[in-house]
Amino acid sequence: QKEVEQDPGPLSVPEGAIVSLNCTYSNSAFQYFMWYRQYSRKGPELLMYTYSSGNKEDGRFTAQVDKSSKYISLFIRDSQPSDSATYLCAMRKRGSARQLTFGSGTQLTVLP
Amino acid sequence: GAVVSQHPSWVICKSGTSVKIECRSLDFQATTMFWYRQFPKQSLMLMATSNEGSKATYEQGVEKDKFLINHASLTLSTLTVTSAHPEDSSFYICSVPTSGGQRGTDTQYFGPGTRLTVL
């Protein structure tokens, strides 16, 4: 079993829709959570960083962490065609020398 | 966040040749950099940790004699794929870890990646 599970999609939604992307993890040692966006043939770009349970909002993006359920989500409101990319969740354990464990990524397409 | 560059952005080489990929941290001094490999439609797999002033540490299953890493300065790390073969064709990405100044806010900023194709 992988330490981090992420639905690979692909996920296709109409423009303006609310998108929900999710990851689950099995190891409670993961304490810090990130979402990255990766466009085709580009490096990942950090979108959100959280380390406590609850919600964190940044513009159209909301990151949600539920440590008791070992479940994290990224919500995208009013999705745009420019949001079409692969979204990767990533996690880090306390004291892990900054090494990240990534989900497999969810490919999202927002249709105009 | 940190600005990270990679060069070249893509390279095609013949089987048996060596290829060097550079990773530069443009606005942040990094004693550590990470090298990842990504196959199509797959996630990033950590290959090795590049350490300034000491040897790189490699993940299990990564051949250190094949993937040579040199952390030449606080802003430059290089990955050399030696005697490349078609199965080494992949997307290679480096990252620079940074701290937000608060406990536990370390994260990583990634370069744009280098696509290697070995014929």
mmCIF file of C-alpha atoms in Angstrom, chain A residues 30-91:
data_model
loop_
_atom_site.group_PDB
_atom_site.id
_atom_site.type_symbol
_atom_site.label_atom_id
_atom_site.label_comp_id
_atom_site.label_asym_id
_atom_site.label_seq_id
_atom_site.Cartn_x
_atom_site.Cartn_y
_atom_site.Cartn_z
ATOM 1 C CA PHE A 30 2.853 13.224 8.063
ATOM 2 C CA GLN A 31 2.380 16.639 9.583
ATOM 3 C CA TYR A 32 2.826 19.122 6.731
ATOM 4 C CA PHE A 33 0.769 19.142 3.573
ATOM 5 C CA MET A 34 1.194 20.818 0.212
ATOM 6 C CA TRP A 35 -0.573 21.049 -3.105
ATOM 7 C CA TYR A 36 1.383 21.571 -6.287
ATOM 8 C CA ARG A 37 0.143 22.361 -9.778
ATOM 9 C CA GLN A 38 2.096 21.010 -12.719
ATOM 10 C CA TYR A 39 1.479 22.074 -16.275
ATOM 11 C CA SER A 40 2.511 19.729 -19.040
ATOM 12 C CA ARG A 41 6.292 19.539 -19.456
ATOM 13 C CA LYS A 42 6.880 21.985 -16.587
ATOM 14 C CA GLY A 43 8.076 21.678 -13.004
ATOM 15 C CA PRO A 44 5.552 21.637 -10.138
ATOM 16 C CA GLU A 45 4.447 24.991 -8.753
ATOM 17 C CA LEU A 46 3.563 25.330 -5.071
ATOM 18 C CA LEU A 47 -0.078 26.319 -4.581
ATOM 19 C CA MET A 48 -0.872 25.744 -0.938
ATOM 20 C CA TYR A 49 0.958 24.816 2.255
ATOM 21 C CA THR A 50 -0.818 23.759 5.440
ATOM 22 C CA TYR A 51 0.191 22.108 8.674
ATOM 23 C CA SER A 52 -2.882 22.091 10.851
ATOM 24 C CA SER A 53 -6.311 20.585 10.526
ATOM 25 C CA GLY A 54 -8.898 22.909 9.092
ATOM 26 C CA ASN A 55 -9.219 25.119 6.051
ATOM 27 C CA LYS A 56 -6.815 27.536 4.439
ATOM 28 C CA GLU A 57 -8.012 29.823 1.695
ATOM 29 C CA ASP A 58 -6.055 31.647 -0.994
ATOM 30 C CA GLY A 59 -8.119 33.277 -3.702
ATOM 31 C CA ARG A 60 -10.088 30.616 -5.534
ATOM 32 C CA PHE A 61 -8.205 27.823 -3.796
ATOM 33 C CA THR A 62 -9.041 26.248 -0.439
ATOM 34 C CA ALA A 63 -6.917 23.556 1.164
ATOM 35 C CA GLN A 64 -8.556 21.371 3.765
ATOM 36 C CA VAL A 65 -6.812 19.011 6.173
ATOM 37 C CA ASP A 66 -8.434 16.414 8.405
ATOM 38 C CA LYS A 67 -5.667 14.721 10.349
ATOM 39 C CA SER A 68 -8.058 12.504 12.278
ATOM 40 C CA SER A 69 -9.255 10.949 9.012
ATOM 41 C CA LYS A 70 -5.862 11.265 7.291
ATOM 42 C CA TYR A 71 -7.506 13.075 4.430
ATOM 43 C CA ILE A 72 -6.649 16.285 2.600
ATOM 44 C CA SER A 73 -8.506 18.160 -0.104
ATOM 45 C CA LEU A 74 -7.997 21.031 -2.498
ATOM 46 C CA PHE A 75 -11.053 22.935 -3.683
ATOM 47 C CA ILE A 76 -10.974 25.193 -6.721
ATOM 48 C CA ARG A 77 -13.873 27.621 -7.061
ATOM 49 C CA ASP A 78 -14.960 29.174 -10.346
ATOM 50 C CA SER A 79 -12.592 26.918 -12.255
ATOM 51 C CA GLN A 80 -10.977 28.318 -15.383
ATOM 52 C CA PRO A 81 -9.476 26.650 -18.467
ATOM 53 C CA SER A 82 -6.094 27.911 -17.227
ATOM 54 C CA ASP A 83 -6.522 25.641 -14.199
ATOM 55 C CA SER A 84 -6.144 22.638 -16.498
ATOM 56 C CA ALA A 85 -3.074 20.846 -15.174
ATOM 57 C CA THR A 86 -2.003 17.938 -13.016
ATOM 58 C CA TYR A 87 -2.402 18.542 -9.296
ATOM 59 C CA LEU A 88 -0.062 16.778 -6.906
ATOM 60 C CA CYS A 89 -0.513 16.480 -3.192
ATOM 61 C CA ALA A 90 2.677 16.235 -1.154
ATOM 62 C CA MET A 91 3.384 15.575 2.490
#
